[in-house]
PDB file of C-alpha atoms in Angstrom:
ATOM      1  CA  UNK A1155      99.803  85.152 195.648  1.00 59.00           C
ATOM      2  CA  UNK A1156      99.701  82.445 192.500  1.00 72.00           C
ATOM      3  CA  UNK A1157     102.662  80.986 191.461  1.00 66.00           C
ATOM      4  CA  UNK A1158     102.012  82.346 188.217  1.00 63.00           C
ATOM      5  CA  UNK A1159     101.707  85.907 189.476  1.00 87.00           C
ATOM      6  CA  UNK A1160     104.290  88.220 188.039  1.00 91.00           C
ATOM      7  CA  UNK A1161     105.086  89.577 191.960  1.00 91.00           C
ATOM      8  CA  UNK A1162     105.900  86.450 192.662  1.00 92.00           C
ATOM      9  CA  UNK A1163     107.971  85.639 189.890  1.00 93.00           C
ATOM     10  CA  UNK A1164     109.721  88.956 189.989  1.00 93.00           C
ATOM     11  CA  UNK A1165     110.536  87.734 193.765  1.00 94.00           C
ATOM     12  CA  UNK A1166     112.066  84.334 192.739  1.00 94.00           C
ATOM     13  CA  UNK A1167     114.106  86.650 190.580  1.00 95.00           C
ATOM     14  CA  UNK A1168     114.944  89.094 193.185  1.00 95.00           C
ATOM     15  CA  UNK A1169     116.272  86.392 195.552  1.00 96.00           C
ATOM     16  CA  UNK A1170     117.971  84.852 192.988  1.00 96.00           C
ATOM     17  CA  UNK A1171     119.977  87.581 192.625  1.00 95.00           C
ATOM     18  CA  UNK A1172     120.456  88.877 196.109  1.00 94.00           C
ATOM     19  CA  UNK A1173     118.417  92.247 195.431  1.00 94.00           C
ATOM     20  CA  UNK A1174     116.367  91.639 198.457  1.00 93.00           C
ATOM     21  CA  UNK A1175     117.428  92.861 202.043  1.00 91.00           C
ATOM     22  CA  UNK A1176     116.339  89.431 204.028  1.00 93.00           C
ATOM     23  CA  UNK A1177     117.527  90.859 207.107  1.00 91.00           C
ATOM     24  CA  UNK A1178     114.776  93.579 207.178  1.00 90.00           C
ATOM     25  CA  UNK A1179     112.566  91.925 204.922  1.00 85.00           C
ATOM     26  CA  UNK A1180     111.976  88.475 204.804  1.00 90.00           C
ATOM     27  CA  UNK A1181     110.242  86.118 202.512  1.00 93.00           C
ATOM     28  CA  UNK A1182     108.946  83.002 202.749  1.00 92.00           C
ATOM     29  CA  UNK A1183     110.551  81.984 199.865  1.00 94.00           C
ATOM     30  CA  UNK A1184     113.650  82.697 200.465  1.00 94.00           C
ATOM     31  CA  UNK A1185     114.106  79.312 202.483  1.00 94.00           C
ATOM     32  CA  UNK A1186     113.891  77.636 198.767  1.00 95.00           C
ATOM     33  CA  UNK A1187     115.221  79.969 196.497  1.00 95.00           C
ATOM     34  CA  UNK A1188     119.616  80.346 196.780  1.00 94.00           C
ATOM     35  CA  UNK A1189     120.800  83.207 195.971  1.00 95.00           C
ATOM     36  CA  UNK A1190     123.283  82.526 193.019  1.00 96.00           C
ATOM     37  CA  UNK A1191     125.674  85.428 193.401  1.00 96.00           C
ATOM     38  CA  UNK A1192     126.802  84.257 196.639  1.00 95.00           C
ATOM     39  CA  UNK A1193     130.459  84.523 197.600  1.00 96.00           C
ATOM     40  CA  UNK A1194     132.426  81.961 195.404  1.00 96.00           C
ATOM     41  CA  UNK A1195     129.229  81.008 193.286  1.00 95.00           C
ATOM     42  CA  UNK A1196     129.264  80.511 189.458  1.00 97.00           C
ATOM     43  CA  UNK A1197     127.286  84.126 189.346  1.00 96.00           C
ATOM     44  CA  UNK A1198     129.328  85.758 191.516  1.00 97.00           C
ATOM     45  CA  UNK A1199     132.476  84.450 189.600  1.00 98.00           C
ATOM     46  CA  UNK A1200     131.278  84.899 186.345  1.00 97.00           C
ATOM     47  CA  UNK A1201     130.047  88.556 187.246  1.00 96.00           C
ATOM     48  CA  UNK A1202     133.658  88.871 188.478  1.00 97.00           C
ATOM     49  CA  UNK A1203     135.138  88.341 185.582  1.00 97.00           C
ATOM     50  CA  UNK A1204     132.585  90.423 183.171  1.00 96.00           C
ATOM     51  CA  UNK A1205     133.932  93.277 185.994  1.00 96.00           C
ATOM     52  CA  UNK A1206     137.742  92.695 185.698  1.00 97.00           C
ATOM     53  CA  UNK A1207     137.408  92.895 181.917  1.00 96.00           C
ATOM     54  CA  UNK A1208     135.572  96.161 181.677  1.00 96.00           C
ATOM     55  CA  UNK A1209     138.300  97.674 183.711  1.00 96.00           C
ATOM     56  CA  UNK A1210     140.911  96.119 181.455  1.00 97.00           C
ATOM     57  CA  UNK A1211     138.892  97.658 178.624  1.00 95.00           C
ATOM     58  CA  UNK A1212     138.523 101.241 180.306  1.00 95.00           C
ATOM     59  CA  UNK A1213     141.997 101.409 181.086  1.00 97.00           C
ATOM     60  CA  UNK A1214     143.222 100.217 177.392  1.00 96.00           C
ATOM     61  CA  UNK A1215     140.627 103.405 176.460  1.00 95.00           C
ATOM     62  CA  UNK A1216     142.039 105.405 179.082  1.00 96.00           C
ATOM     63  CA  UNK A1217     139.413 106.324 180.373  1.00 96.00           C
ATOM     64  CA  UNK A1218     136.890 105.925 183.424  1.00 95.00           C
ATOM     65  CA  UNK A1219     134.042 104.277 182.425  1.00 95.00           C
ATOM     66  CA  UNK A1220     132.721 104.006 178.503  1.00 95.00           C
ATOM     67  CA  UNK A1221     129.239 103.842 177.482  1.00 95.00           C
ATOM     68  CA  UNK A1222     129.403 101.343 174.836  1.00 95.00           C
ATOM     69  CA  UNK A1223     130.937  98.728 177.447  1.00 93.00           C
ATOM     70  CA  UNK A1224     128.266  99.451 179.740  1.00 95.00           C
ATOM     71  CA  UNK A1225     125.927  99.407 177.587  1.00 97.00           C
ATOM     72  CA  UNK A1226     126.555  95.958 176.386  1.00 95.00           C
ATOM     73  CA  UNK A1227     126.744  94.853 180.008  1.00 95.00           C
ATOM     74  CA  UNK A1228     123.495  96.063 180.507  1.00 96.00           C
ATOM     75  CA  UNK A1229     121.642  94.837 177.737  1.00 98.00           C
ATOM     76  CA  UNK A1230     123.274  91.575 178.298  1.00 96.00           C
ATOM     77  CA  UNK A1231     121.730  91.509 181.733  1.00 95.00           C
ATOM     78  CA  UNK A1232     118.754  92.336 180.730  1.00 97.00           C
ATOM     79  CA  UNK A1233     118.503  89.880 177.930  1.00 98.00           C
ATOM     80  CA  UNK A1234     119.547  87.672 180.655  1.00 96.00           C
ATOM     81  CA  UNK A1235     116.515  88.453 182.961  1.00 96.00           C
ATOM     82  CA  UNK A1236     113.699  88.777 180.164  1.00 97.00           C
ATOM     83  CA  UNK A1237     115.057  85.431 179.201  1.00 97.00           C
ATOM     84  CA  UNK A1238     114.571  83.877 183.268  1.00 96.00           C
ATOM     85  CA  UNK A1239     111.500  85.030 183.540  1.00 95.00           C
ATOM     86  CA  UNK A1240     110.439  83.513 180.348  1.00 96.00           C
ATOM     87  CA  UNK A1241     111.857  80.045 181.353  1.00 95.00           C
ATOM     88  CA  UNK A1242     109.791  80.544 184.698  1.00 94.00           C
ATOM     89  CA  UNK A1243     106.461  81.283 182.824  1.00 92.00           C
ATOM     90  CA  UNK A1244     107.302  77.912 180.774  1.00 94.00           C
ATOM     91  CA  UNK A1245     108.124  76.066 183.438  1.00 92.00           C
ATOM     92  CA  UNK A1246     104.469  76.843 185.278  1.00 89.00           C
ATOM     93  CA  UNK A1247     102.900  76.454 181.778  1.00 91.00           C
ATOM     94  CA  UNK A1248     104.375  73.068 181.599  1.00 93.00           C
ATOM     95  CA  UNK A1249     104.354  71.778 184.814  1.00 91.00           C
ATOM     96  CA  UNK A1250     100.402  72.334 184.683  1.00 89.00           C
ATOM     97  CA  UNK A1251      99.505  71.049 181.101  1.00 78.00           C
ATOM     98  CA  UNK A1252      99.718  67.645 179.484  1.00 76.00           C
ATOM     99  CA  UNK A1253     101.623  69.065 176.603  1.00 70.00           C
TER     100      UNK A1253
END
């Protein structure tokens, strides 16, 4: 698998994120690659937060869960993904050119 292969950046992703089950599972790259949403991390606090304040929102809304919170979450995460897996394509197109 290349470097520039889109498995293998969806794995750097995937560990990043602590989607993979290591236990059962495991990766070679997973001895470089931290997952960031480890306990006490700056993901896992951050994502924290974004949680505590949906609540807060549902519960000024009384009610549940509300789509238009959850959707902004969402499309936030993805914008957040599409954008790390751009960065990682740039970072292999740079790291291999003269540019």
């Amino acid at each position: 698998m290349q470097k520039s292969d889109e498995e293998f950046k969806r794995r750097v992703f995937d560990l990043m994120n602590g989607s993979l089950n290591l236990e059962q599972y495991p990766v070679e790259e997973s001895k470089y690659v931290k997952n960031e949403f480890s306990l006490g991390g700056f993901c896992d606090e951050a994502y924290q937060r974004v949680y505590n304040a949906n609540r807060r929102l549902c519960e000024r809304l009384g009610v549940e869960e509300d789509k238009d919170v959850e959707s902004i979450i969402t499309d936030l995460l993805d914008i957040g993904e599409y954008l790390a897996l751009k960065m990682f394509d740039y970072g292999c197109f740079f790291s291999a050119s003269s540019v």
